[in-house]
Coordinates of C-alpha atoms and ligand atoms in Angstrom, one line a residue:
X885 CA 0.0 0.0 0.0
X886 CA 1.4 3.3 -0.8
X887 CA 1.4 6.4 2.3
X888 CA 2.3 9.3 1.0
X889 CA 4.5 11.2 3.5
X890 CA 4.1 13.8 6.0
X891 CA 5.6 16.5 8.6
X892 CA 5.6 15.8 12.2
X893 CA 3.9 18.2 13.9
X894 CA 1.7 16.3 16.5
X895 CA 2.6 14.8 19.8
X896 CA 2.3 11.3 18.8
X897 CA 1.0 8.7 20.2
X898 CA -1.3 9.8 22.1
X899 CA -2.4 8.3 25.3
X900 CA -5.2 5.7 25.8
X901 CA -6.7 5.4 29.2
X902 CA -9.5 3.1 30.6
X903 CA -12.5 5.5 32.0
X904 CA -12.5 3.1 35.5
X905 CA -15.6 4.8 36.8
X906 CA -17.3 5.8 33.2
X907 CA -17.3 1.7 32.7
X908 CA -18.6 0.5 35.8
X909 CA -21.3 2.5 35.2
X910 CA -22.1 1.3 32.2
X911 CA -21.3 -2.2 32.7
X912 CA -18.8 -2.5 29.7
X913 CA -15.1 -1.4 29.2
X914 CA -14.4 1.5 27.9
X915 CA -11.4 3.3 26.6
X916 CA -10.5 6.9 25.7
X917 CA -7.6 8.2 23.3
X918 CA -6.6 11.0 23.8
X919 CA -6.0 13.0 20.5
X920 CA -7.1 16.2 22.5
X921 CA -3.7 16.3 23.6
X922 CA -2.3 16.1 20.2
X923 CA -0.7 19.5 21.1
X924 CA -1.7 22.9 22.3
X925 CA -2.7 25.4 19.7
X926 CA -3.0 22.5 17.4
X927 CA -4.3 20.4 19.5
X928 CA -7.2 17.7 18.4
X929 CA -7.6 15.8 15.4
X930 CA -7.1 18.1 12.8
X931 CA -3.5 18.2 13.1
X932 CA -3.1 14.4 12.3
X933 CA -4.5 15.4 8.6
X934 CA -2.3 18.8 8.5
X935 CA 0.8 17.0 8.8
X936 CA -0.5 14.8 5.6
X937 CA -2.0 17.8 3.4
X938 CA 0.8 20.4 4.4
X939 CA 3.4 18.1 3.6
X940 CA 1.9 18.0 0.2
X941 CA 1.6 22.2 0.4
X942 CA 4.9 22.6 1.1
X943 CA 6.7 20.1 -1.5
X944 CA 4.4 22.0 -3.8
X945 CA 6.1 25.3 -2.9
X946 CA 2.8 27.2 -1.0
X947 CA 3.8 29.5 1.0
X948 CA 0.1 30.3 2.4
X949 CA -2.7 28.2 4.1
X950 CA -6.5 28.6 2.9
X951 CA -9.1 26.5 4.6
X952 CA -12.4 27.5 5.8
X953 CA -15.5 26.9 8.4
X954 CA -17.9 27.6 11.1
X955 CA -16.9 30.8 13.4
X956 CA -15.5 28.3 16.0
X957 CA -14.0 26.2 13.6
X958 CA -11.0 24.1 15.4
X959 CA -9.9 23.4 11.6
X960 CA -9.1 26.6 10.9
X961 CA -7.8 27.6 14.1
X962 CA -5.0 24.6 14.1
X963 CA -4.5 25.7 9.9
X964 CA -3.7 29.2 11.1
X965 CA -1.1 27.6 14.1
X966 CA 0.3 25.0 11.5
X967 CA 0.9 28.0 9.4
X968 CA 2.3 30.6 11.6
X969 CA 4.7 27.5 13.3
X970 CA 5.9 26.9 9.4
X971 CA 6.8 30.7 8.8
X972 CA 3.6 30.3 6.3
X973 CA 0.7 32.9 5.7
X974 CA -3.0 31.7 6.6
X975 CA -6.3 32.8 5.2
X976 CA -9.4 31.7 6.8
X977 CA -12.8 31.9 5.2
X978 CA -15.6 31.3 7.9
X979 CA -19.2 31.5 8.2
X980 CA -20.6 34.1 10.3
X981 CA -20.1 37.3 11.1
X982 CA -17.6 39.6 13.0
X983 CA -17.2 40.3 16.4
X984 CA -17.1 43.1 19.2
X985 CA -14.6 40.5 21.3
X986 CA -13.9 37.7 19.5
X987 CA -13.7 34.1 21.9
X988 CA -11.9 30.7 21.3
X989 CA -11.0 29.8 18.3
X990 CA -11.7 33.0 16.3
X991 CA -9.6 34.4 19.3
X992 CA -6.7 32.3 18.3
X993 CA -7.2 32.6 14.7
X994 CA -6.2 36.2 15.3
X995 CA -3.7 35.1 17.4
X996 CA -2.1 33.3 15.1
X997 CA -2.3 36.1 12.2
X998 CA -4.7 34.5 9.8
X999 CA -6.7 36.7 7.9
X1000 CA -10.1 36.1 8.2
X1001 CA -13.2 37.1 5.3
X1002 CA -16.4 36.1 7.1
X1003 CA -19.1 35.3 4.6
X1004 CA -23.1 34.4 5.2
X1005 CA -24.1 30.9 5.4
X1006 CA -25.5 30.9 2.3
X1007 CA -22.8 31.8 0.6
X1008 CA -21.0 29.1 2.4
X1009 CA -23.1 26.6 1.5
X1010 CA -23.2 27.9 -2.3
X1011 CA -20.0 28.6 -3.0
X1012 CA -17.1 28.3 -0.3
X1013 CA -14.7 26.9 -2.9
X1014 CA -15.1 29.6 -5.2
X1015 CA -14.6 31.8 -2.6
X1016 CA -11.1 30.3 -1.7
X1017 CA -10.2 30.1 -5.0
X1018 CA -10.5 33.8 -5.3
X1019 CA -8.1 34.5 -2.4
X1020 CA -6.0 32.4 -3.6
X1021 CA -5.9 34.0 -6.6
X1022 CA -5.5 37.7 -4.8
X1023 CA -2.5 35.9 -3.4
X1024 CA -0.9 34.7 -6.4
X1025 CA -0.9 38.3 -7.8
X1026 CA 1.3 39.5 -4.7
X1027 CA 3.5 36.4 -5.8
X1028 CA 2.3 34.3 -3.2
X1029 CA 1.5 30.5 -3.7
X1030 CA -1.4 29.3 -1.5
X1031 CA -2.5 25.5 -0.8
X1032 CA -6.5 25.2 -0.3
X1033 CA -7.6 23.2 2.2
X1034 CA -11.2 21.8 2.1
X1035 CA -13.4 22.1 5.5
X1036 CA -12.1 20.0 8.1
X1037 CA -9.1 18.9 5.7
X1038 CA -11.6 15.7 5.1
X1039 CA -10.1 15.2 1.4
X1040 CA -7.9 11.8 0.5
X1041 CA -4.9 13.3 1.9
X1042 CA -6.5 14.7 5.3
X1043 CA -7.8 11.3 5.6
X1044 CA -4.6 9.3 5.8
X1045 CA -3.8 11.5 9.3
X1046 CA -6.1 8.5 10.6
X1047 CA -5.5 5.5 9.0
X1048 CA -1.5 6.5 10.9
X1049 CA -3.9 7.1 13.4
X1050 CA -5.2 3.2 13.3
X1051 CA -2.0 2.0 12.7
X1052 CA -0.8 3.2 16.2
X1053 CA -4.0 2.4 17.8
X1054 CA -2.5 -1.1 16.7
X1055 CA 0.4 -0.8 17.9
X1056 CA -0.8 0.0 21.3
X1057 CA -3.0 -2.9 21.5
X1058 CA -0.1 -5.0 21.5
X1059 CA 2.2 -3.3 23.9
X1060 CA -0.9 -2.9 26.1
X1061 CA -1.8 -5.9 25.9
X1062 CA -5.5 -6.0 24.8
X1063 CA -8.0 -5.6 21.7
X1064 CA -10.6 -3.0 20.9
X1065 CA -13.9 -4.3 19.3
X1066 CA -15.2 -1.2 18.7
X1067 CA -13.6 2.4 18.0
X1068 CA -16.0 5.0 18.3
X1069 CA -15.8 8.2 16.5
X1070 CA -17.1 11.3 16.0
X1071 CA -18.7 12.2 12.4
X1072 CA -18.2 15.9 11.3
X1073 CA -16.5 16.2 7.9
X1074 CA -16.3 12.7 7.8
X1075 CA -12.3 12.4 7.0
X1076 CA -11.3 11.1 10.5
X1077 CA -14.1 8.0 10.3
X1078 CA -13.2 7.5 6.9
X1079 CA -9.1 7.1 8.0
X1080 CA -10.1 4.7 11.0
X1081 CA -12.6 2.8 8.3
X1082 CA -9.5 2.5 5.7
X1083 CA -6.6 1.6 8.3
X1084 CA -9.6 -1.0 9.7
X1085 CA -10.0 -2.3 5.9
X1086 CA -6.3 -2.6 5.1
X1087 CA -6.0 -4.4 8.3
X1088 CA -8.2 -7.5 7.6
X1089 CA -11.6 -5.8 9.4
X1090 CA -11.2 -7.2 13.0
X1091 CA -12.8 -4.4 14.5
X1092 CA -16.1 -2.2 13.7
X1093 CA -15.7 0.9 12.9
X1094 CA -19.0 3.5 14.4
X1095 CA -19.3 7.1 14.0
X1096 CA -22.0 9.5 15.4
X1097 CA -22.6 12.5 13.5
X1098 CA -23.1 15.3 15.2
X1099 CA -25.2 17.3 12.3
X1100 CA -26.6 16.3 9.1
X1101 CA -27.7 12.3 8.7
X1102 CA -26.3 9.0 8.9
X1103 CA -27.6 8.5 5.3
X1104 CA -25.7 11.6 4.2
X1105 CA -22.6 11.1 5.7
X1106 CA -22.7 7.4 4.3
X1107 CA -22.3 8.8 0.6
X1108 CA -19.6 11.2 2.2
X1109 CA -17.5 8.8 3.5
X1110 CA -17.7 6.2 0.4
X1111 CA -16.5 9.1 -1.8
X1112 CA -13.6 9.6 0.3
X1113 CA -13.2 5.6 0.5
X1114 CA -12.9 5.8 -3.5
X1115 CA -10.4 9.1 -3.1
X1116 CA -8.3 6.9 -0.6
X1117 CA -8.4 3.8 -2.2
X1118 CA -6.9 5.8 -5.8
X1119 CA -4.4 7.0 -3.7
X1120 CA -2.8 4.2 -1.8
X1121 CA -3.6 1.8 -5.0
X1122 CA -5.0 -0.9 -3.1
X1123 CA -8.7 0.4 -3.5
X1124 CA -11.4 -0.5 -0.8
X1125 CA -14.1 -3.0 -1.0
X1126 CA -16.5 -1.4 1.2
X1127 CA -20.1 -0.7 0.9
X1128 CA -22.6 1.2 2.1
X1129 CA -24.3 -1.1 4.4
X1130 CA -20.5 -1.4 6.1
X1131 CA -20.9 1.7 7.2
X1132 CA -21.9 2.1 11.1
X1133 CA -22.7 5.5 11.7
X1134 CA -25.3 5.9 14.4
X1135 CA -27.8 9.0 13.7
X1136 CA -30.1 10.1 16.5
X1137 CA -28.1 12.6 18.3
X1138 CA -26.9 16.1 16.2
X1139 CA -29.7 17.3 18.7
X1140 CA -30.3 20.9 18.0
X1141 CA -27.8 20.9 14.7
X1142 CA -24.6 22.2 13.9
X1143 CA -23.1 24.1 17.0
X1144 CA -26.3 24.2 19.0
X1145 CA -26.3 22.5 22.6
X1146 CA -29.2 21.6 24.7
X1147 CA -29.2 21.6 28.2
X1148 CA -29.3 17.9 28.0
X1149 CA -26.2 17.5 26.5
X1150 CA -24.0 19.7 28.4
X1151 CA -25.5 18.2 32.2
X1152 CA -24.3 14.7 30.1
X1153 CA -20.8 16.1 29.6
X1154 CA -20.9 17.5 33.2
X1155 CA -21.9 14.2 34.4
X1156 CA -18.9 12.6 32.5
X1157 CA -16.0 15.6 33.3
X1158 CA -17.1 14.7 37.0
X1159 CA -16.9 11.2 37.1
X1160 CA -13.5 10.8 34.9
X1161 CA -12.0 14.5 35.3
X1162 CA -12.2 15.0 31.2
X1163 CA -13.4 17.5 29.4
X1164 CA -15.4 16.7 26.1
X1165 CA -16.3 19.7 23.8
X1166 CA -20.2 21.1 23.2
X1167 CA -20.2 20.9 19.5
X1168 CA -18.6 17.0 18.5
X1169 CA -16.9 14.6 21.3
X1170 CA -19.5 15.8 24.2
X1171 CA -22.6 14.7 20.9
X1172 CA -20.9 11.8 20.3
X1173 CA -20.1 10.4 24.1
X1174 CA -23.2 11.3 24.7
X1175 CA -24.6 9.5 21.6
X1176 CA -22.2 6.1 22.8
X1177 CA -23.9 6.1 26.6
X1178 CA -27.2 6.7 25.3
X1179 CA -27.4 3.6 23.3
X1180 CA -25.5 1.6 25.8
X1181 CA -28.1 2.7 28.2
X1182 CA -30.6 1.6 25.7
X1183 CA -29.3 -1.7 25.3
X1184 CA -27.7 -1.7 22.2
X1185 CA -23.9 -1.9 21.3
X1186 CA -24.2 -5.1 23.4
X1187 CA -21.7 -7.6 21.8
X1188 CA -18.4 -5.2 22.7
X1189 CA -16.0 -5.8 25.4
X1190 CA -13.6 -3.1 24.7
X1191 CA -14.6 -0.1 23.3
X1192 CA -12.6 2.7 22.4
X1193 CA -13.9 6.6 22.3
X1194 CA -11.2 8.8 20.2
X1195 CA -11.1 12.4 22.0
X1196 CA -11.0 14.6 19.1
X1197 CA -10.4 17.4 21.1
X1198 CA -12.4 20.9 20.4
X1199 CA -12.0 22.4 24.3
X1200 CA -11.9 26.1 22.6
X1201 CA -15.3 25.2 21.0
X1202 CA -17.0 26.7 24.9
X1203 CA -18.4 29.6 24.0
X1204 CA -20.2 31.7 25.8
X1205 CA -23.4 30.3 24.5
X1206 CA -22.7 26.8 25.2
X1207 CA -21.6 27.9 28.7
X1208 CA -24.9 30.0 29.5
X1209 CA -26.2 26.3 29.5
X1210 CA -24.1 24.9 32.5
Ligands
PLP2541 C1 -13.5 18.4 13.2 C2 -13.8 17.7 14.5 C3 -14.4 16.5 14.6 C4 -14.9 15.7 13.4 O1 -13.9 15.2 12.6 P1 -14.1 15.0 11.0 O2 -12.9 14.4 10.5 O3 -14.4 16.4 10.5 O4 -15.4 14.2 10.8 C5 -14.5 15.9 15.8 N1 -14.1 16.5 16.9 C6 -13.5 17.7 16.9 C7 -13.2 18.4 18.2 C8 -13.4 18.4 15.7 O5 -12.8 19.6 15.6

């Protein structure tokens, strides 16, 4: 199989713990990586597809960065660190609006020195990748040469950040000792399922792969992630035989959408940061743990001794609006 090859800007491996208290609660065993703690300003799981796609900027000779998002996008925010850490210029295009004091991640952003272009939501949805291309092309009259990134960097090349990612969740198992049946995912752009799906694939499918996403559907996401499959499959040459119905991705629990907490949801994540001492984020992990003990509670997911939760990270996601809810 052919892996292209990358930087090494993340603090790799990251841990895996068992959640002692968090299992005897629920009466099965469960496990937590820690890819929050991939780093600092780029910390979470974006950085594991950076060191892919700006490996792939840089040989290219891009000097600039140009992604784009929600307001509170961690993507962006750990493009615009990436960037200023290479020497690189970042350009940021996100959906919303600016403001008076600008919090987490659009904090950083600035920070950092990207520049950001805020644009409506319909124009995000319409036409985001025009839009990029046009400040790239701004940039390539001042003689710069930029590298778009799509959102969340959930392309082929993003994607291989997690099938490394499975590999060394391999490669713990044995020095730990132990095998996860399931690893359990958040689904926002779909890239970091898709990796995990691929690396499970490559790997002679021992474990299942499930993903909760956290807006949209299940059904949605499914095409999504077989498009990427396809992407992936061109570019390591060994293709992937999946199918739709392989596919676990577990709808039932964007709740409000995209961004939007209910009370519900963040007494959950209080409940867990209390009982383990970890913090999950409003807008994906906190959905998604809160997805995986729902349907434990429920009774389903029964046939798994070892399950493992990846922390994708996304603490600068607490905005003031998701803590009005605590
Ligand atoms: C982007 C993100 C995800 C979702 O990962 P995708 O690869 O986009 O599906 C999950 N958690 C956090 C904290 C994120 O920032």
């Amino acid at each position: 199989m052919k892996m292209p090859k990358k930087i090494e800007l993340a603090n790799l491996p990251t841990r895996i713990d068992h959640l002692d208290r968090f299992s005897e609660e629920l009466g099965v065993d469960i496990w937590i990586k820690r890819d929050d703690q991939t780093g600092s300003e780029i910390s979470g799981n974006k950085v594991r597809k950076l060191e892919f796609a700006v490996k792939e900027a840089i040989d290219s000779g891009c000097d600039y960065l140009i992604t784009c998002g929600g307001i509170q996008s961690n993507h962006a925010r750990a493009t615009a660190a990436v960037a200023a850490r290479l020497g690189m210029g970042s350009r940021l295009v996100l959906r919303g609006t600016e403001r008076q004091v600008a919090e987490g991640n659009l904090f950083l952003d600035k920070m950092l020195g990207a520049t950001v272009r805020f644009i409506t939501p319909e124009e995000y949805s319409s036409s985001r990748v025009e839009i990029m291309q046009e400040e790239a092309d701004k940039l390539s009259v001042e003689g710069h040469k930029a590298y778009i990134l799509p959102e969340g960097a959930s392309n082929g090349i993003g994607s291989f950040g997690y099938i490394n990612a499975f590999n060394e969740i391999l490669e713990q198992e044995e020095r730990m000792g132990i095998e996860f049946d399931a690893i359990v995912a958040t689904v926002g752009s779909g890239g970091t399922f898709s990796g995990l799906l691929y690396g499970n694939e490559i790997n002679g499918n021992r474990k299942d792969i499930i993903g909760f996403n956290i807006a949209g559907t299940a059904e949605g996401f499914r095409e999504i992630v077989m498009g990427l499959l396809e992407e992936i499959g061109e570019m390591t040459g060994a293709g992937s035989k999946l199918e739709p119905g392989d596919i676990k991705i577990i709808d039932g629990y964007p709740g409000l959408g995209y961004a939007l907490s209910r009370k519900e949801e963040i007494d959950f994540i209080r409940h867990f940061s209390m009982t383990e001492g970890i913090i999950l984020d409003p807008v994906y992990t906190g959905k998604a743990m809160y997805g995986l003990y729902s349907e434990i509670k429920n009774g389903n997911l029964k046939n798994y001794k070892n399950i493992l939760f990846i922390h994708t990270g996304g603490l600068f996601g607490w905005t003031e609006e998701a803590r009005s809810l605590i």
